[in-house]
Amino acid sequence: MKKHILLLFVVITGFFKVKADEGMWLPQLLESLNEKRMQSLGMKISASDIYDINKGSLKDAIVSFGGFCTGEVISDQGLLLTNHHCGFDAIQNHSTIDKNFIRDGFWARSKAEELPNAGLFVTFIVRIEDVTEQVLSGAPQNLTESARQSIVDKNARQQLNLVQKESYQNAFIRSFFDGNKYYLFVTETYNDVRLVGAPPSAIGNFGKDTDNWMWPRHTGDFSMFRIYAGKDNKPADYSPENIPYKPKKSLSISMSGMKEGDFTMVFGFPGRTSEYLPSKAVEQIMKVNDPAKILIRDKALKVIDKYMRTDEALKIQYASKYAGISNAWKKWQGEVLGLTNTNAVDKKLKYEAAFTDRVNKNPALQAAYGKLLPQLNGLYEQIKPLALARDYYLETTSKIELFTIVQRIRALNTKRDKGSYVGALKKEIDWMTGFLNELSIKVDKEVFAAMMQLYRENQHPAYVSAYAQEAYKKFGNYAAWAEALYAKSVFADKAKVLQQLKNNPNALFEALQTDEAAQLVVSISNLYDNKVAPSLNEKQSAINQLQRSYMKAQMEVFSEKDFYPDANSTLRVAFGNVKGYQSPTGKNYEYYTYLDGVMKKYKPGDYEFDVPEKLRQLYKQKDFGQYAVNGKVPVCFIASNHTTGGNSGSPALDAYGNLVGLNFDRVWEGTMSDINYDASICRNIMVDIRYILFIVDKFAGASHLVEEMNLVYPKK
Ligand code: ARG
Ligand code: ASP
């Protein structure tokens, strides 16, 4: 009996203590929630050194990079560090056959050579305010979702009107904890961000798709930009007259490196996580949605890969598309594996049992939350077929570029009578030109055949458009259907699409009525809009409402635990320790990799594992400057920081807040951290800052950039 009670105690308390390094914490709450724990893990600074609205703090060196990645200021002249894969678009846009920055890298030798990037911006967070009370005023829990949302929106607009800010600042409000909390962000956005440097892809994306999401890793995934401001140091649109931005704070760079066990934190803009789902939802991700999406991408990638292997031009054309499709494809596979290995569903069920147990013991909780979990799990059962139909619709149609072209022309058509049309048309011509450059009709046709087969055969017939069924029946096989469709459709004629867009867009708009590809697209999207989306949205609203209650309930029922909100692309701090891990198969992984490892992976001429001549020379001559330790150049390391997509480019900081690394990925076994973080195997991957400096200084000869930085040598 005693043993049982003890066991029960251990099992229950296991849920409640803050799991070792889990969490993406709000910077403005570190002082009240996390400071002690961070210091106990080794942090030597205070929460107010990280976030303070009255003095320069670390947060003033962190930016959202273009809204999809993170960057950090590393000199008092606005020099900015982010990942190679975050800056890739800019690198690609400036590349030509003669000046191939993707292949050869790029280094501005002076500020005059730094390259402007239309549309690229960085956003600083000035301050964060809790506006929950104001936003939720007059919105009781039991309202329908849409009624609640309109009150929330109205209140939020009012708050945004009231907020005190400068004319060059912006503000927005975001929901946290599934709508239980609202925070207002005052921000400053700089639109003149210039490319300063990038290594060749053979360094910045070394190992490409094979090594992606994997450890041990040897990628120098970094690029550098510079923020420019108006003469008053305030945000300004691009102008040659603009000057390098003078930051409130720039990060100092530690040359001392990290040892196993050292405290580290990652400061950035994680995009999206779902850590508080009920068991049924996790089970569905694992067993239904992820597998469906993996299968669909698997088929699309196989077609593209086949062509890329045989055709040099296609390899370049499809490189970025392939990387994009395969990134999530690979991640989902790791996610399923990780959820399986960590018994995520079981863990959720136990958690739900503990939750229910506490709720049942307390009449007030019982009245409020007694039915919550069965209802929520029940709704997930109901949404299952609809969510699968959504995945099939989105995943298959988005891989067919012919469909993309039709949808773009449809969207443009709706703007035809509007004042914005001329501008929209001009933008569309630019967009389409770039898009068609990276499109091969031959490849797309085969992707179409593969996708339509999945769309038609793998789904319940109720979710397949009648038009698609009929069209298929005419041919009885997908390849023949594809041949005929692509031969006839004007939207599958690259030259014609572009020419008509420029000279006679009305012809394209008219073709929308008669063209078979257009009719197919319309029928497929109408079926989705009419038969799937309405019920899906209705169920999703009901789920959102219950999930909000469940989130609130978890915080009340387990009130001894500190909760962090799911990622939502707002500024967060994750912290943990540098450490290796043991994979579920029993393999032990070290926490560091070195340049020797790059050379071990080196395959001359290989698409993924070639090593630039200059780097091989530096290695041979051991010309490592100040960047080696005991004759070895550190390349990447891992730690237990809880990160996700969007954290790419985030600084990894040491106990003093010095920059030691640049976050860019996670290890394969731990990619399920978005749903079920597990401290035993979840690790984020960072490039060692000394590898970055070694490449900048020794490889690229851009030592003037290193001179701009503040290098420090903290004693260990
Ligand atoms: N897996 C990382 C992330 O999710 C890196 C992706 C870029 N690298 C690549 N080989 N595709 O974004
Ligand atoms: N590679 C991701 C990014 O681009 C980071 C991650 O998912 O760990 O943001």
XYZ file of C-alpha atoms and ligand atoms in Angstrom:
737
model
C 0.000 0.000 0.000
C 2.700 2.432 1.067
C 4.647 1.579 -2.043
C 1.607 2.313 -4.169
C 1.044 5.676 -2.594
C 4.675 6.533 -3.079
C 4.524 5.454 -6.696
C 1.363 7.465 -7.246
C 3.065 10.446 -5.683
C 6.047 10.101 -7.980
C 3.816 9.687 -11.019
C 1.671 12.681 -10.150
C 4.429 15.057 -9.136
C 6.181 14.127 -12.360
C 3.545 16.118 -14.215
C 3.736 19.151 -12.043
C 7.321 20.075 -11.668
C 8.520 22.252 -14.516
C 10.133 19.789 -16.848
C 13.848 20.409 -17.017
C 14.228 22.798 -19.927
C 10.807 22.992 -21.473
C 9.299 26.344 -22.302
C 9.290 29.417 -24.508
C 8.897 32.117 -21.927
C 7.637 35.658 -22.166
C 10.546 38.093 -21.741
C 8.458 40.545 -19.704
C 7.595 37.827 -17.164
C 11.074 36.320 -16.695
C 11.629 38.217 -13.491
C 8.508 36.913 -11.797
C 8.491 33.407 -13.262
C 11.926 32.237 -14.359
C 14.805 34.279 -13.011
C 15.546 32.040 -10.018
C 15.452 28.874 -12.052
C 17.640 30.411 -14.755
C 20.184 31.488 -12.176
C 20.116 28.066 -10.584
C 20.946 26.611 -13.993
C 23.945 28.940 -14.196
C 22.767 32.283 -15.538
C 24.932 35.126 -14.237
C 22.797 38.085 -15.304
C 19.383 39.256 -14.161
C 16.016 39.156 -15.873
C 16.173 42.918 -16.326
C 19.410 42.576 -18.308
C 17.332 40.545 -20.750
C 14.160 42.611 -20.851
C 13.851 46.134 -19.550
C 11.855 48.974 -21.023
C 13.744 51.728 -19.213
C 17.294 50.877 -20.230
C 18.996 49.074 -23.097
C 18.619 45.334 -22.544
C 19.342 42.227 -24.618
C 15.903 42.384 -26.206
C 16.970 45.591 -27.982
C 19.477 43.559 -30.007
C 16.916 40.991 -31.224
C 14.754 41.409 -34.327
C 12.094 39.523 -36.149
C 13.789 39.026 -39.521
C 11.237 39.513 -42.303
C 8.518 38.065 -40.083
C 9.698 34.464 -40.576
C 13.081 34.211 -38.839
C 15.077 35.883 -36.088
C 18.167 38.082 -36.327
C 20.437 39.883 -33.875
C 22.491 43.062 -33.925
C 26.204 42.317 -33.452
C 27.886 45.694 -33.861
C 27.223 49.320 -33.014
C 26.832 49.948 -36.748
C 23.703 47.836 -37.132
C 25.434 44.678 -38.385
C 22.934 41.847 -38.253
C 23.418 38.091 -38.019
C 20.881 35.495 -39.160
C 20.861 32.092 -40.871
C 21.905 31.391 -44.445
C 18.495 29.789 -45.029
C 16.785 32.898 -43.643
C 18.727 35.247 -45.911
C 18.534 32.846 -48.840
C 15.858 34.743 -50.720
C 17.996 37.876 -50.717
C 21.076 35.890 -51.696
C 19.162 34.227 -54.530
C 17.635 37.499 -55.759
C 21.062 39.088 -56.162
C 22.500 36.032 -57.911
C 23.018 35.767 -61.646
C 24.847 33.262 -63.829
C 27.980 35.447 -63.701
C 27.669 36.460 -60.091
C 26.354 33.298 -58.483
C 26.231 34.207 -54.776
C 24.408 30.979 -53.971
C 27.335 28.955 -55.248
C 30.241 31.303 -54.466
C 29.061 33.379 -51.558
C 29.074 37.164 -51.373
C 31.035 39.658 -49.285
C 30.620 43.422 -49.433
C 34.131 44.872 -49.146
C 32.754 48.199 -47.954
C 29.398 49.620 -46.898
C 28.963 51.004 -50.414
C 28.852 47.437 -51.716
C 26.097 46.282 -49.373
C 23.011 45.266 -51.351
C 19.481 46.604 -50.675
C 16.560 44.167 -50.576
C 13.115 45.426 -51.525
C 10.454 44.094 -49.174
C 12.847 42.860 -46.493
C 12.330 44.328 -43.019
C 13.345 43.775 -39.416
C 11.215 44.523 -36.369
C 12.376 45.441 -32.865
C 10.133 45.025 -29.822
C 9.983 48.290 -27.859
C 7.720 47.067 -25.083
C 5.063 44.498 -24.194
C 1.911 45.300 -22.172
C -0.760 43.068 -20.687
C -4.105 44.182 -22.123
C -6.114 41.074 -21.243
C -8.652 42.862 -19.101
C -9.359 45.551 -21.679
C -9.536 43.150 -24.605
C -11.846 40.708 -22.839
C -14.134 43.310 -21.297
C -17.737 42.460 -22.154
C -16.820 39.038 -23.577
C -18.044 36.272 -21.269
C -16.724 32.712 -21.706
C -19.953 31.271 -23.054
C -20.386 33.480 -26.143
C -20.152 31.874 -29.576
C -16.715 32.173 -31.118
C -17.720 34.710 -33.734
C -19.609 36.923 -31.279
C -16.668 36.778 -28.917
C -14.216 37.521 -31.674
C -16.019 40.656 -32.766
C -15.994 42.006 -29.208
C -12.320 41.117 -28.870
C -11.516 42.803 -32.183
C -13.400 45.949 -31.243
C -11.724 46.162 -27.851
C -8.339 45.517 -29.408
C -8.814 48.289 -31.961
C -9.705 50.633 -29.147
C -6.572 49.725 -27.204
C -4.439 50.240 -30.283
C -5.937 53.694 -30.707
C -5.191 54.565 -27.110
C -1.644 53.254 -26.931
C 1.100 55.808 -26.432
C 3.681 55.505 -29.133
C 5.830 57.580 -31.444
C 4.735 58.227 -35.019
C 7.439 55.899 -36.382
C 6.353 53.039 -34.120
C 3.697 50.391 -34.673
C 1.552 48.352 -32.334
C -0.365 45.085 -32.470
C -2.130 42.766 -30.045
C -1.757 38.998 -29.936
C -3.693 36.282 -28.188
C -1.883 33.915 -25.789
C -2.935 30.732 -23.994
C -5.651 30.141 -26.601
C -7.294 33.490 -25.932
C -6.968 33.601 -22.151
C -4.373 36.371 -22.291
C -3.719 39.290 -24.621
C -0.520 41.275 -24.934
C 0.116 44.474 -26.820
C 3.449 44.973 -28.597
C 4.930 48.333 -29.504
C 7.424 47.818 -32.298
C 9.873 49.591 -34.606
C 10.284 48.283 -38.122
C 13.256 49.109 -40.340
C 12.766 48.637 -44.075
C 16.271 49.289 -45.340
C 18.105 46.037 -44.645
C 21.120 45.335 -46.845
C 22.965 42.125 -47.577
C 26.512 42.257 -46.215
C 27.735 38.733 -46.674
C 26.986 35.058 -47.087
C 29.205 32.008 -47.398
C 28.857 29.664 -50.382
C 25.994 27.180 -50.042
C 28.608 24.462 -49.670
C 29.233 26.006 -46.228
C 25.938 27.766 -45.436
C 23.858 24.738 -46.388
C 26.504 22.010 -46.101
C 24.847 18.587 -46.023
C 21.626 20.010 -47.510
C 18.585 17.748 -47.272
C 20.497 14.666 -46.165
C 21.774 16.383 -43.032
C 18.735 18.610 -42.488
C 17.069 17.926 -39.093
C 20.036 15.745 -38.202
C 22.822 15.584 -35.715
C 25.847 15.447 -35.897
C 25.728 18.521 -38.099
C 28.451 20.537 -39.855
C 26.578 23.446 -41.428
C 27.745 27.082 -41.305
C 24.137 28.257 -41.618
C 24.685 32.035 -41.380
C 24.472 35.238 -43.384
C 24.961 38.898 -42.505
C 22.923 42.009 -43.166
C 23.016 45.614 -42.023
C 20.139 47.748 -40.817
C 20.056 51.255 -42.271
C 18.134 54.188 -40.776
C 17.314 57.759 -41.657
C 19.696 60.538 -40.534
C 17.785 60.654 -37.221
C 18.429 56.888 -36.668
C 14.681 56.292 -37.083
C 13.054 53.874 -39.551
C 13.179 55.103 -43.144
C 12.453 53.608 -46.544
C 15.477 52.671 -48.613
C 17.614 55.601 -49.651
C 21.292 55.803 -50.596
C 21.414 58.618 -48.046
C 20.436 56.332 -45.164
C 23.051 55.602 -42.523
C 23.945 52.439 -40.594
C 21.537 52.047 -37.682
C 22.964 52.805 -34.262
C 21.387 50.244 -31.911
C 20.372 50.684 -28.271
C 22.147 47.400 -27.672
C 24.377 45.078 -29.650
C 25.492 41.632 -28.557
C 29.029 41.014 -27.378
C 30.590 37.875 -28.762
C 32.181 35.318 -26.487
C 35.282 33.584 -27.820
C 35.352 31.158 -24.875
C 32.958 28.557 -26.260
C 30.665 26.219 -24.392
C 31.284 23.145 -22.282
C 28.827 20.376 -21.581
C 26.423 21.522 -18.874
C 26.903 25.253 -19.496
C 23.853 27.473 -19.216
C 22.512 28.766 -22.512
C 19.468 30.610 -23.732
C 17.886 31.299 -27.082
C 16.119 34.587 -27.648
C 13.867 34.846 -30.680
C 10.543 34.563 -32.466
C 9.297 30.937 -32.394
C 6.400 30.483 -34.843
C 3.905 27.883 -33.688
C 3.627 25.070 -31.168
C 0.738 23.016 -29.742
C 1.829 21.796 -26.333
C -1.564 21.709 -24.591
C -3.614 19.518 -26.916
C -5.781 16.683 -25.621
C -4.744 13.078 -26.271
C -7.082 12.567 -29.233
C -5.593 15.520 -31.072
C -2.060 14.232 -30.590
C -3.117 10.776 -31.696
C -4.622 12.213 -34.880
C -1.550 14.220 -35.759
C 0.512 11.073 -35.314
C -1.722 8.561 -37.009
C -3.745 10.524 -39.544
C -2.557 13.993 -40.511
C 1.224 13.689 -40.453
C 1.193 10.339 -42.319
C -1.136 11.732 -45.017
C 1.007 14.816 -45.526
C 4.194 12.736 -45.546
C 2.784 10.409 -48.188
C 1.684 13.252 -50.448
C 5.016 15.062 -50.230
C 6.844 11.789 -50.650
C 5.214 11.299 -54.061
C 5.794 14.900 -55.156
C 9.426 14.830 -54.048
C 10.075 11.543 -55.856
C 8.981 13.075 -59.154
C 11.014 16.255 -58.649
C 14.065 14.366 -57.439
C 14.020 12.080 -60.470
C 14.320 15.083 -62.786
C 16.805 16.947 -60.624
C 19.153 13.989 -60.758
C 19.207 13.818 -64.534
C 19.117 17.472 -65.507
C 21.566 20.131 -64.311
C 19.280 23.048 -65.202
C 16.333 21.483 -63.413
C 18.505 20.985 -60.364
C 19.035 24.725 -60.074
C 15.430 25.560 -60.994
C 13.944 23.275 -58.371
C 16.569 23.487 -55.601
C 14.712 25.939 -53.441
C 11.271 24.410 -54.080
C 12.600 20.953 -53.279
C 14.212 22.171 -50.065
C 10.952 23.821 -49.014
C 8.794 20.759 -49.635
C 11.271 18.368 -48.095
C 11.908 20.441 -44.954
C 8.425 19.867 -43.502
C 8.203 16.382 -45.023
C 11.281 15.319 -43.136
C 10.246 17.086 -39.965
C 6.862 15.347 -39.862
C 8.588 11.994 -40.109
C 10.810 12.847 -37.168
C 7.747 14.108 -35.338
C 5.795 10.855 -35.768
C 8.827 8.874 -34.709
C 9.404 11.073 -31.669
C 5.760 11.024 -30.589
C 5.853 7.241 -30.869
C 9.154 6.834 -29.038
C 8.106 9.070 -26.158
C 4.647 7.484 -25.844
C 3.147 10.912 -26.248
C -0.459 9.745 -26.321
C -0.006 7.679 -23.160
C 1.598 10.628 -21.481
C -1.354 12.822 -22.428
C -3.809 10.186 -21.194
C -2.062 10.035 -17.831
C -2.046 13.797 -17.641
C -5.761 13.858 -18.447
C -6.405 11.234 -15.761
C -4.595 13.370 -13.182
C -6.533 16.406 -14.381
C -9.865 14.584 -14.132
C -8.965 13.243 -10.741
C -8.402 16.717 -9.340
C -11.459 18.142 -11.062
C -13.670 15.419 -9.618
C -12.443 16.098 -6.108
C -13.479 19.741 -6.205
C -17.164 20.581 -6.757
C -16.449 24.029 -8.189
C -13.945 22.650 -10.703
C -16.237 19.737 -11.390
C -19.087 22.105 -12.248
C -16.893 24.207 -14.524
C -14.713 21.579 -16.201
C -16.259 18.178 -15.494
C -17.370 17.572 -19.084
C -14.589 19.406 -20.852
C -12.211 16.617 -21.817
C -14.779 14.114 -23.114
C -16.336 16.921 -25.150
C -13.035 18.093 -26.541
C -11.816 14.611 -27.389
C -15.239 13.868 -28.887
C -15.009 16.898 -31.155
C -11.605 15.767 -32.355
C -13.175 12.465 -33.362
C -15.769 14.428 -35.358
C -13.292 16.716 -37.060
C -11.017 13.853 -38.079
C -12.395 13.166 -41.604
C -12.722 16.883 -42.317
C -9.182 17.646 -41.211
C -7.923 14.828 -43.393
C -9.875 16.222 -46.367
C -8.302 19.612 -45.672
C -4.807 18.118 -45.668
C -5.467 16.260 -48.912
C -6.882 19.355 -50.550
C -4.129 21.723 -49.420
C -1.194 19.373 -49.782
C -2.057 17.965 -53.214
C -3.257 21.149 -54.910
C -0.396 23.282 -53.599
C 2.163 20.998 -55.260
C 0.643 21.492 -58.731
C 2.013 24.758 -60.112
C -0.522 24.807 -62.930
C -3.122 25.200 -60.193
C -1.108 27.994 -58.614
C -1.082 29.885 -61.903
C -4.850 29.505 -62.290
C -5.461 30.622 -58.713
C -3.227 33.682 -59.151
C -5.109 34.724 -62.290
C -8.436 34.143 -60.519
C -7.322 36.360 -57.653
C -6.154 39.070 -60.044
C -9.469 38.854 -61.865
C -11.357 39.795 -58.705
C -9.382 43.050 -58.570
C -10.149 43.963 -62.149
C -12.629 46.731 -61.375
C -10.776 48.103 -58.390
C -8.533 51.136 -58.211
C -5.637 48.963 -57.092
C -5.728 46.897 -60.300
C -2.914 48.587 -62.202
C -0.517 48.162 -59.312
C -1.708 44.620 -58.688
C -1.171 43.684 -62.343
C 2.338 45.084 -62.305
C 3.140 43.143 -59.137
C 1.657 40.002 -60.640
C 3.855 40.284 -63.732
C 6.936 40.537 -61.505
C 5.817 37.656 -59.344
C 4.884 35.450 -62.287
C 8.199 36.112 -64.021
C 10.119 34.818 -61.021
C 7.701 31.963 -60.485
C 7.858 30.729 -64.077
C 11.647 30.872 -63.991
C 11.522 28.130 -61.399
C 8.916 26.029 -63.150
C 9.305 23.172 -65.600
C 6.043 22.111 -67.260
C 7.465 18.645 -67.853
C 8.020 18.160 -64.131
C 4.742 19.793 -63.141
C 2.778 17.543 -65.452
C 4.121 14.479 -63.723
C 3.553 15.999 -60.298
C -0.025 16.666 -61.393
C -0.531 12.997 -62.297
C 0.861 11.835 -58.962
C -1.129 14.350 -56.923
C -4.419 13.739 -58.706
C -4.086 10.034 -58.142
C -3.769 10.595 -54.399
C -6.539 13.173 -54.416
C -8.920 10.839 -56.221
C -8.010 7.446 -54.797
C -6.965 8.059 -51.212
C -9.964 10.058 -50.085
C -13.609 9.383 -49.398
C -15.382 9.923 -52.782
C -17.569 12.585 -51.150
C -14.492 14.843 -51.028
C -13.503 14.347 -54.671
C -14.931 16.834 -57.153
C -17.353 15.398 -59.725
C -15.573 17.296 -62.485
C -12.275 15.624 -61.541
C -13.979 12.206 -61.536
C -15.422 12.792 -65.012
C -12.222 14.168 -66.451
C -10.279 11.208 -65.134
C -12.795 8.713 -66.521
C -12.282 10.055 -70.028
C -8.702 8.806 -69.904
C -8.662 6.106 -67.287
C -5.068 6.919 -66.400
C -3.409 9.902 -64.806
C -0.501 10.328 -67.178
C -2.767 10.499 -70.230
C -5.059 12.935 -68.465
C -2.068 15.104 -67.574
C -0.751 14.997 -71.161
C -4.056 16.116 -72.596
C -4.728 18.781 -69.993
C -1.289 20.391 -70.212
C -1.294 20.264 -74.004
C -4.541 22.216 -74.177
C -4.435 24.648 -71.284
C -3.218 28.176 -71.874
C -2.174 28.260 -68.205
C 0.341 25.489 -68.905
C 2.023 27.571 -71.585
C 4.657 29.594 -69.737
C 5.476 31.969 -72.558
C 1.852 32.669 -73.315
C 0.878 33.268 -69.691
C 3.580 35.889 -69.345
C 2.961 37.460 -72.713
C -0.798 37.745 -72.153
C -0.299 39.008 -68.639
C 1.787 41.818 -70.116
C -0.213 42.574 -73.258
C -3.710 41.262 -72.878
C -4.582 40.044 -69.399
C -8.277 40.016 -70.315
C -7.622 37.009 -72.516
C -6.455 35.115 -69.441
C -9.481 36.235 -67.454
C -11.734 34.979 -70.256
C -9.887 31.684 -70.384
C -10.873 31.139 -66.771
C -14.396 30.452 -68.077
C -13.501 27.846 -70.682
C -10.065 26.404 -70.012
C -10.178 22.860 -68.652
C -7.420 23.388 -66.128
C -9.315 26.399 -64.789
C -12.533 24.408 -64.596
C -10.773 21.624 -62.765
C -9.297 24.038 -60.232
C -12.631 25.763 -59.718
C -14.465 22.480 -59.216
C -11.901 21.181 -56.735
C -11.826 24.371 -54.721
C -15.607 24.785 -54.834
C -16.100 21.303 -53.501
C -13.722 22.077 -50.684
C -15.302 25.469 -49.972
C -18.830 24.061 -49.959
C -18.516 20.554 -48.594
C -15.495 20.648 -46.312
C -14.707 24.151 -45.115
C -18.083 25.058 -43.540
C -18.293 21.992 -41.268
C -14.560 22.056 -40.672
C -14.710 25.674 -39.544
C -17.735 25.050 -37.389
C -16.034 22.159 -35.612
C -12.796 24.091 -35.375
C -14.603 26.992 -33.698
C -16.149 24.631 -31.188
C -12.715 23.117 -30.564
C -11.135 26.544 -30.145
C -13.730 27.499 -27.579
C -13.233 24.299 -25.597
C -9.472 24.458 -25.979
C -9.575 27.925 -24.436
C -11.470 26.527 -21.450
C -9.147 23.554 -21.266
C -6.118 25.850 -21.233
C -7.646 27.941 -18.473
C -8.632 24.788 -16.605
C -5.117 23.318 -16.796
C -3.692 26.491 -15.289
C -6.254 26.447 -12.483
C -6.155 22.741 -11.778
C -2.353 22.522 -11.801
C -1.887 25.913 -10.200
C 1.470 24.911 -8.709
C 2.953 24.681 -12.179
C 4.267 27.587 -14.270
C 2.762 27.575 -17.736
C 4.277 29.102 -20.836
C 2.072 30.019 -23.809
C 2.334 28.200 -27.126
C 4.561 29.898 -29.674
C 2.803 32.518 -31.815
C 5.673 34.331 -33.565
C 6.197 36.664 -30.615
C 9.442 37.264 -28.754
C 10.370 34.447 -26.347
C 13.238 33.198 -24.243
C 14.109 29.512 -24.032
C 16.834 28.317 -21.680
C 18.658 25.115 -20.935
C 22.090 23.553 -20.875
C 24.571 22.475 -23.476
C 24.386 18.701 -23.634
C 24.528 15.585 -25.800
C 21.830 12.945 -25.795
C 21.134 9.300 -26.170
C 18.821 8.351 -29.035
C 16.033 5.822 -28.404
C 18.120 3.270 -30.264
C 20.817 3.679 -27.639
C 23.291 5.708 -29.654
C 25.143 8.383 -27.713
C 25.659 11.758 -29.313
C 28.384 14.235 -28.379
C 27.398 17.869 -27.965
C 30.031 19.323 -30.343
C 31.196 18.910 -33.951
C 34.446 20.136 -35.509
C 35.927 21.044 -38.869
C 37.472 17.563 -38.951
C 33.908 16.292 -39.274
C 33.307 18.522 -42.289
C 36.349 16.988 -43.935
C 35.171 13.481 -43.072
C 31.870 14.148 -44.843
C 33.590 15.791 -47.830
C 32.653 14.223 -51.197
C 34.359 15.980 -54.122
C 31.850 17.406 -56.600
C 28.857 16.183 -54.607
C 25.678 18.269 -54.629
C 25.396 18.144 -50.842
C 28.829 17.393 -49.413
C 31.351 19.224 -51.557
C 33.775 21.468 -49.641
C 35.134 24.707 -51.160
C 38.794 24.555 -52.171
C 39.725 27.482 -49.917
C 38.281 25.788 -46.850
C 40.160 22.591 -47.630
C 43.366 24.601 -47.884
C 42.814 26.372 -44.583
C 42.188 22.989 -43.036
C 45.308 21.458 -44.516
C 47.486 24.362 -43.439
C 45.770 24.522 -40.044
C 45.332 28.213 -40.677
C 42.684 28.674 -37.985
C 43.674 32.023 -36.446
C 42.156 32.599 -33.041
C 39.165 30.380 -33.826
C 40.491 26.933 -32.917
C 40.609 25.171 -29.572
C 43.432 22.662 -29.159
C 43.952 22.666 -32.903
C 40.309 22.026 -33.755
C 37.780 24.484 -35.159
C 34.404 24.010 -33.449
C 31.500 23.981 -35.924
C 28.132 23.180 -34.300
C 26.792 22.312 -30.847
C 23.515 21.296 -29.253
C 21.596 22.214 -26.102
C 18.230 21.605 -24.490
C 16.666 24.957 -25.422
C 13.040 24.602 -26.463
C 12.829 26.059 -29.989
C 10.753 25.783 -33.139
C 10.461 27.123 -36.693
C 11.008 30.892 -36.573
C 13.766 30.471 -34.022
C 16.130 30.120 -36.942
C 18.669 32.889 -36.734
C 18.101 33.302 -32.985
C 21.155 34.048 -30.897
C 22.362 31.398 -28.477
C 23.630 33.292 -25.432
C 25.886 32.211 -22.589
C 25.381 32.802 -18.864
C 26.458 36.442 -19.282
C 24.297 37.160 -22.296
C 27.208 36.984 -24.746
C 26.609 35.542 -28.188
C 28.071 32.022 -28.444
C 26.105 30.523 -31.301
C 23.420 30.883 -33.916
C 20.346 28.653 -33.709
C 19.236 26.940 -36.928
C 17.694 23.509 -36.405
C 16.723 20.666 -34.088
C 17.822 17.032 -33.841
C 15.777 14.388 -35.641
C 14.686 12.462 -32.559
C 13.342 15.614 -30.928
C 11.343 17.328 -33.686
C 8.143 16.414 -31.840
C 9.005 19.161 -29.365
C 6.266 21.282 -30.975
C 3.702 18.913 -29.477
C 5.470 17.010 -26.742
C 8.779 18.463 -25.567
C 10.930 15.803 -23.942
C 14.046 16.989 -22.182
C 15.810 13.676 -22.664
C 16.047 13.933 -26.453
C 14.954 17.388 -27.593
C 17.967 19.431 -28.655
C 18.344 22.610 -30.666
C 21.284 22.901 -33.058
C 23.503 25.995 -33.224
C 26.514 27.051 -35.283
C 29.399 27.979 -33.003
C 30.081 31.705 -33.329
C 33.794 30.931 -33.730
C 33.068 28.937 -36.877
C 31.125 31.907 -38.224
C 34.010 34.280 -37.445
C 36.533 31.821 -38.860
C 34.594 31.744 -42.152
C 34.168 35.537 -42.233
C 37.774 36.257 -41.339
C 39.910 33.419 -42.708
C 37.749 32.048 -45.506
C 36.160 35.228 -46.858
C 38.886 37.660 -45.816
C 36.252 40.035 -44.448
C 38.169 40.799 -41.254
C 36.844 44.374 -41.320
C 33.507 42.906 -40.177
C 35.098 41.085 -37.260
C 36.736 44.371 -36.293
C 33.305 45.959 -35.973
C 32.275 43.387 -33.387
C 32.941 43.327 -29.683
C 34.791 40.092 -28.889
C 35.044 39.097 -25.232
C 36.915 36.301 -23.498
C 35.015 35.386 -20.309
C 36.972 33.035 -18.012
C 35.430 29.622 -17.521
N 15.333 22.313 -40.681
C 15.662 23.679 -40.519
C 14.376 24.529 -40.396
O 13.336 24.020 -40.197
C 16.590 24.181 -41.558
C 16.032 24.286 -42.946
C 16.981 24.821 -43.964
N 17.903 23.832 -44.464
C 17.602 22.921 -45.444
N 18.501 22.062 -45.799
N 16.437 22.920 -46.051
O 14.102 25.497 -41.008
N 15.009 25.433 -38.879
C 13.945 26.076 -38.164
C 13.725 27.513 -38.648
O 13.945 27.814 -39.796
C 14.181 26.007 -36.686
C 13.591 24.767 -36.103
O 12.511 24.347 -36.575
O 14.160 24.250 -35.154
O 13.185 28.345 -37.956
